[in-house]
Short mmCIF file of C-alpha atoms in Angstrom, two decimals:
data_model
loop_
_atom_site.label_atom_id
_atom_site.label_comp_id
_atom_site.label_asym_id
_atom_site.label_seq_id
_atom_site.Cartn_x
_atom_site.Cartn_y
_atom_site.Cartn_z
CA SER P 281 -60.49 18.58 80.12
CA PHE P 282 -63.12 19.52 77.71
CA CYS P 283 -60.59 20.50 75.10
CA ALA P 284 -58.65 17.29 75.46
CA GLY P 285 -61.72 15.17 75.11
CA ARG P 286 -63.08 16.74 72.00
CA THR P 287 -62.46 15.18 68.61
CA ARG P 288 -60.23 17.44 66.56
CA PRO P 289 -61.84 18.43 63.26
CA ALA P 290 -60.01 17.61 60.00
CA ASP P 291 -57.61 20.26 58.80
CA THR P 292 -59.37 21.56 55.73
CA THR P 293 -56.32 23.59 54.80
CA MET P 294 -54.26 20.42 53.91
CA ALA P 295 -54.40 19.17 50.32
CA SER P 296 -55.77 15.69 49.67
CA PRO P 297 -53.25 13.07 48.41
CA LEU P 298 -54.50 13.44 44.86
CA ASP P 299 -56.70 16.32 43.83
CA LEU P 300 -59.17 15.91 41.02
CA GLN P 301 -56.86 17.14 38.27
CA GLU P 302 -54.02 14.84 39.32
CA GLN P 303 -56.42 11.91 39.50
CA GLU P 304 -57.59 12.58 35.96
CA GLN P 305 -53.98 12.70 34.76
CA LEU P 306 -53.21 9.44 36.52
CA ASP P 307 -56.27 7.77 35.02
CA ALA P 308 -55.28 9.03 31.57
CA LEU P 309 -51.75 7.67 32.04
CA LYS P 310 -53.09 4.28 33.14
CA ALA P 311 -55.38 4.16 30.11
CA PHE P 312 -52.54 5.14 27.79
CA TRP P 313 -50.19 2.52 29.23
CA LYS P 314 -52.91 -0.12 29.05
CA GLN P 315 -53.37 0.62 25.36
CA TYR P 316 -49.76 1.23 24.30
CA GLY P 317 -47.63 -0.25 27.08
CA ASN P 318 -46.86 -3.51 25.29
CA LEU P 319 -45.98 -1.68 22.10
CA ILE P 320 -43.62 0.67 23.92
CA THR P 321 -42.04 -2.22 25.79
CA TRP P 322 -41.39 -4.19 22.61
CA ALA P 323 -40.10 -1.09 20.83
CA LEU P 324 -37.66 -0.53 23.70
CA ILE P 325 -36.56 -4.16 23.59
CA ALA P 326 -36.03 -3.89 19.83
CA ALA P 327 -33.99 -0.71 20.25
CA LEU P 328 -31.82 -2.34 22.88
CA ALA P 329 -31.39 -5.38 20.66
CA VAL P 330 -30.25 -3.16 17.77
CA PHE P 331 -27.83 -1.33 20.08
CA ALA P 332 -26.45 -4.63 21.32
CA GLY P 333 -26.20 -5.90 17.75
CA ILE P 334 -24.27 -2.82 16.62
CA ASN P 335 -21.85 -3.15 19.51
CA GLY P 336 -21.47 -6.85 18.78
CA TRP P 337 -20.80 -6.14 15.11
CA ARG P 338 -18.18 -3.56 15.97
CA TRP P 339 -16.50 -5.95 18.37
CA TRP P 340 -16.58 -8.67 15.70
CA GLN P 341 -15.04 -6.31 13.15
CA ARG P 342 -12.28 -5.32 15.56
CA ASP P 343 -11.63 -8.96 16.37
CA GLN P 344 -11.53 -9.86 12.68
CA GLY P 345 -9.22 -6.94 11.96
CA VAL P 346 -6.77 -7.92 14.71
CA LYS P 347 -6.60 -11.54 13.56
CA ALA P 348 -6.31 -10.57 9.90
CA GLY P 349 -3.59 -8.05 10.78
CA ALA P 350 -1.55 -10.78 12.46
CA MET P 351 -1.78 -12.91 9.33
CA LEU P 352 -0.82 -9.94 7.18
CA ASP P 353 2.34 -9.49 9.25
CA GLN P 354 3.27 -13.10 8.52
CA LEU P 355 2.56 -12.58 4.83
CA ASP P 356 4.74 -9.46 4.73
CA GLN P 357 7.58 -11.35 6.36
CA ALA P 358 7.33 -14.08 3.74
CA ALA P 359 7.20 -11.50 0.95
CA ARG P 360 10.28 -9.68 2.23
CA ALA P 361 12.07 -13.01 2.35
CA GLY P 362 11.08 -13.64 -1.27
CA ASP P 363 9.10 -16.76 -0.32
CA ALA P 364 6.30 -16.65 -2.90
CA GLN P 365 4.96 -20.07 -1.96
CA ARG P 366 4.51 -19.19 1.70
CA ALA P 367 3.16 -15.73 0.89
CA GLY P 368 0.61 -17.25 -1.49
CA ALA P 369 -0.43 -19.87 1.07
CA ILE P 370 -0.91 -17.26 3.79
CA PHE P 371 -2.90 -15.04 1.43
CA ALA P 372 -5.14 -17.96 0.45
CA ASP P 373 -5.90 -18.55 4.13
CA LEU P 374 -6.33 -14.85 4.79
CA LYS P 375 -8.86 -14.27 2.03
CA ASP P 376 -10.82 -17.38 3.00
CA ARG P 377 -11.04 -16.51 6.68
CA TYR P 378 -11.20 -12.70 6.63
CA PRO P 379 -12.23 -11.64 3.12
CA ARG P 380 -13.92 -8.40 4.17
CA THR P 381 -10.95 -6.90 5.96
CA VAL P 382 -8.58 -4.26 4.63
CA ALA P 383 -5.75 -6.65 5.50
CA ALA P 384 -7.02 -9.09 2.88
CA GLY P 385 -6.76 -6.41 0.18
CA GLN P 386 -3.28 -5.46 1.32
CA GLY P 387 -2.29 -9.10 1.44
CA ALA P 388 -3.41 -9.64 -2.14
CA LEU P 389 -1.15 -6.84 -3.37
CA ALA P 390 1.82 -8.05 -1.34
CA ALA P 391 1.38 -11.66 -2.46
CA ALA P 392 1.02 -10.63 -6.10
CA GLN P 393 4.21 -8.59 -5.94
CA VAL P 394 6.40 -11.43 -4.69
CA GLN P 395 4.66 -13.94 -6.95
CA PHE P 396 5.43 -11.78 -9.99
CA GLU P 397 9.04 -11.28 -8.89
CA ARG P 398 9.44 -15.06 -8.59
CA GLY P 399 8.06 -15.66 -12.07
CA GLN P 400 4.62 -16.85 -10.93
CA ALA P 401 2.67 -14.61 -13.30
CA ASP P 402 -0.53 -16.64 -13.23
CA ALA P 403 -0.58 -16.71 -9.43
CA ALA P 404 0.07 -12.95 -9.37
CA LYS P 405 -2.84 -12.37 -11.76
CA ALA P 406 -5.14 -14.48 -9.61
CA SER P 407 -4.18 -12.55 -6.46
CA LEU P 408 -4.74 -9.21 -8.19
CA GLN P 409 -8.01 -10.38 -9.73
CA TRP P 410 -9.31 -11.28 -6.28
CA ALA P 411 -8.34 -7.86 -4.90
CA ALA P 412 -9.87 -6.12 -7.93
CA GLU P 413 -13.19 -7.80 -7.24
CA HIS P 414 -13.29 -8.26 -3.46
CA ALA P 415 -11.06 -5.74 -1.68
CA PRO P 416 -13.32 -3.70 0.62
CA ASP P 417 -11.71 -0.38 -0.29
CA ASP P 418 -12.05 1.29 -3.71
CA GLU P 419 -8.44 2.50 -3.60
CA TYR P 420 -7.12 -1.03 -3.14
CA ARG P 421 -9.39 -2.31 -5.91
CA SER P 422 -8.10 0.39 -8.24
CA VAL P 423 -4.44 -0.32 -7.43
CA ALA P 424 -5.06 -4.02 -8.03
CA ARG P 425 -6.63 -3.25 -11.41
CA LEU P 426 -3.74 -1.02 -12.44
CA ARG P 427 -1.22 -3.75 -11.62
CA LEU P 428 -3.38 -6.42 -13.23
CA ALA P 429 -3.60 -4.33 -16.40
CA ALA P 430 0.20 -4.11 -16.47
CA LEU P 431 0.51 -7.90 -16.28
CA LEU P 432 -2.14 -8.37 -18.96
CA LEU P 433 -0.40 -5.83 -21.17
CA GLN P 434 2.83 -7.75 -20.76
CA ALA P 435 0.96 -10.90 -21.77
CA LYS P 436 -0.47 -9.00 -24.79
CA ASP P 437 -4.01 -9.58 -23.56
CA TYR P 438 -4.99 -6.05 -24.51
CA ASP P 439 -8.77 -6.33 -24.31
CA ALA P 440 -8.59 -7.81 -20.82
CA ALA P 441 -6.17 -5.05 -19.79
CA LEU P 442 -8.55 -2.33 -20.96
CA LYS P 443 -11.43 -4.07 -19.18
CA ALA P 444 -9.41 -4.15 -15.96
CA LEU P 445 -8.75 -0.42 -16.26
CA ASP P 446 -12.44 0.31 -16.69
CA GLY P 447 -12.92 -0.66 -13.05
CA ALA P 448 -10.10 1.54 -11.71
CA THR P 449 -12.52 4.21 -10.54
CA ALA P 450 -10.81 5.70 -7.47
CA PRO P 451 -10.31 9.43 -8.25
CA ALA P 452 -6.80 9.41 -6.78
CA PHE P 453 -5.67 6.95 -9.47
CA ALA P 454 -7.50 8.44 -12.47
CA ALA P 455 -4.33 9.88 -14.01
CA LEU P 456 -2.38 6.63 -13.64
CA ALA P 457 -5.29 4.69 -15.13
CA ALA P 458 -5.31 7.03 -18.14
CA ASP P 459 -1.55 6.62 -18.56
CA ARG P 460 -1.80 2.83 -18.47
CA ARG P 461 -4.69 2.96 -20.91
CA GLY P 462 -2.43 4.90 -23.25
CA ASP P 463 0.20 2.16 -22.97
CA VAL P 464 -2.34 -0.50 -23.92
CA LEU P 465 -3.76 1.50 -26.80
CA LEU P 466 -0.28 2.24 -28.12
CA ALA P 467 0.56 -1.48 -27.98
CA GLN P 468 -2.58 -2.07 -30.06
CA GLY P 469 -1.30 0.39 -32.68
CA LYS P 470 -3.95 3.01 -31.86
CA ALA P 471 -1.64 6.02 -31.72
CA ALA P 472 -4.35 8.70 -31.83
CA ASP P 473 -6.27 7.08 -28.96
CA ALA P 474 -3.05 6.62 -27.02
CA ARG P 475 -2.21 10.33 -27.42
CA ALA P 476 -5.65 11.26 -26.07
CA ALA P 477 -5.19 8.98 -23.06
CA TYR P 478 -1.69 10.30 -22.34
CA ARG P 479 -2.90 13.88 -22.68
CA GLN P 480 -5.66 13.16 -20.16
CA ALA P 481 -3.13 11.64 -17.77
CA TRP P 482 -0.74 14.59 -18.17
CA GLN P 483 -3.50 17.13 -17.52
CA GLN P 484 -4.74 15.32 -14.41
CA MET P 485 -1.33 14.78 -12.80
CA ASP P 486 0.13 17.15 -10.26
CA PRO P 487 2.86 19.18 -12.03
CA LYS P 488 5.18 18.44 -9.08
CA LEU P 489 5.13 14.70 -9.78
CA GLU P 490 8.22 13.44 -11.56
CA TYR P 491 6.12 10.76 -13.26
CA ARG P 492 4.40 13.54 -15.20
CA GLN P 493 7.67 14.09 -17.08
CA LEU P 494 7.54 10.48 -18.27
CA VAL P 495 4.00 10.98 -19.56
CA GLU P 496 5.18 14.16 -21.29
CA ALA P 497 7.99 12.18 -22.92
CA LYS P 498 5.44 9.68 -24.25
CA LEU P 499 3.39 12.52 -25.73
CA THR P 500 6.49 14.08 -27.27
CA ALA P 501 7.43 10.74 -28.85
CA LEU P 502 3.96 10.68 -30.43
CA GLY P 503 4.38 14.21 -31.79
CA ALA P 504 2.09 15.78 -29.20
CA SER P 505 4.48 17.57 -26.85
CA PRO P 506 2.47 19.54 -24.25
CA ALA P 507 5.12 22.29 -24.30
CA ALA P 508 4.89 22.60 -28.09
CA ALA P 509 1.11 22.60 -27.92
CA ALA P 510 1.15 25.32 -25.27
CA ALA P 511 3.57 27.44 -27.33
CA SER P 512 1.45 27.00 -30.43
CA GLY P 513 -1.66 27.98 -28.50
CA ALA P 514 0.04 31.07 -27.11
CA ALA P 515 1.25 32.11 -30.58
CA ALA P 516 -2.23 31.65 -32.01
CA ALA P 517 -3.74 33.72 -29.20
CA SER P 518 -1.15 36.45 -29.74
CA ALA P 519 -1.80 36.52 -33.47
CA ALA P 520 -5.51 36.73 -32.89
CA GLY P 521 -5.02 39.56 -30.44
CA GLY P 522 -2.76 41.46 -32.83
CA GLY P 523 -5.28 41.17 -35.63
CA GLN P 524 -7.96 42.95 -33.65
#
């Protein structure tokens, strides 16, 4: 028929695959990618590399921690058995292989304890000195310095003991560091300085701690009883109030 033989005109109501605005956007995107595509690609690669590196570092840390923890268990067993030689040997290996782990700091303290108990004072000092300088945690470094100061005080190396205490900076151990400083200063014959250090320790300690009573006893022995000082202060305040 006539209708079947005629060519059907294009449907002008249908949208073209890309209208002019879309084509402009596509051209702009192509130009942008041509100019910045390599930069974006390399930036993405760098970001992925950093992500992979962080994950790798975390895995390495976990792996180091697990291995160091196993060695620490062996060290603790030797320490409980009173085997200073074995404990020292395990600690030497531990600090050489995994020096940045918390286990190494713990191992130093454990080794030093059994070494001191077995009369190996020099070995104990060396273990504590390592922890004071290399333990990754400030609390462990401070504990090591407190114990090292005690050994140095016992050896009458007062200047070295005070120097060790200077590095005991963890806030949780400030009161104990002040108390030990008082012990060193008193051993040096510096009673006034010792009283000041003990007073600082007493003021910083939690009143619920039994150790605070020992510090108070030291102050009382030096004629600076906190109770007497408080009573004197209260009497002075009362007298001043009554005079007004």
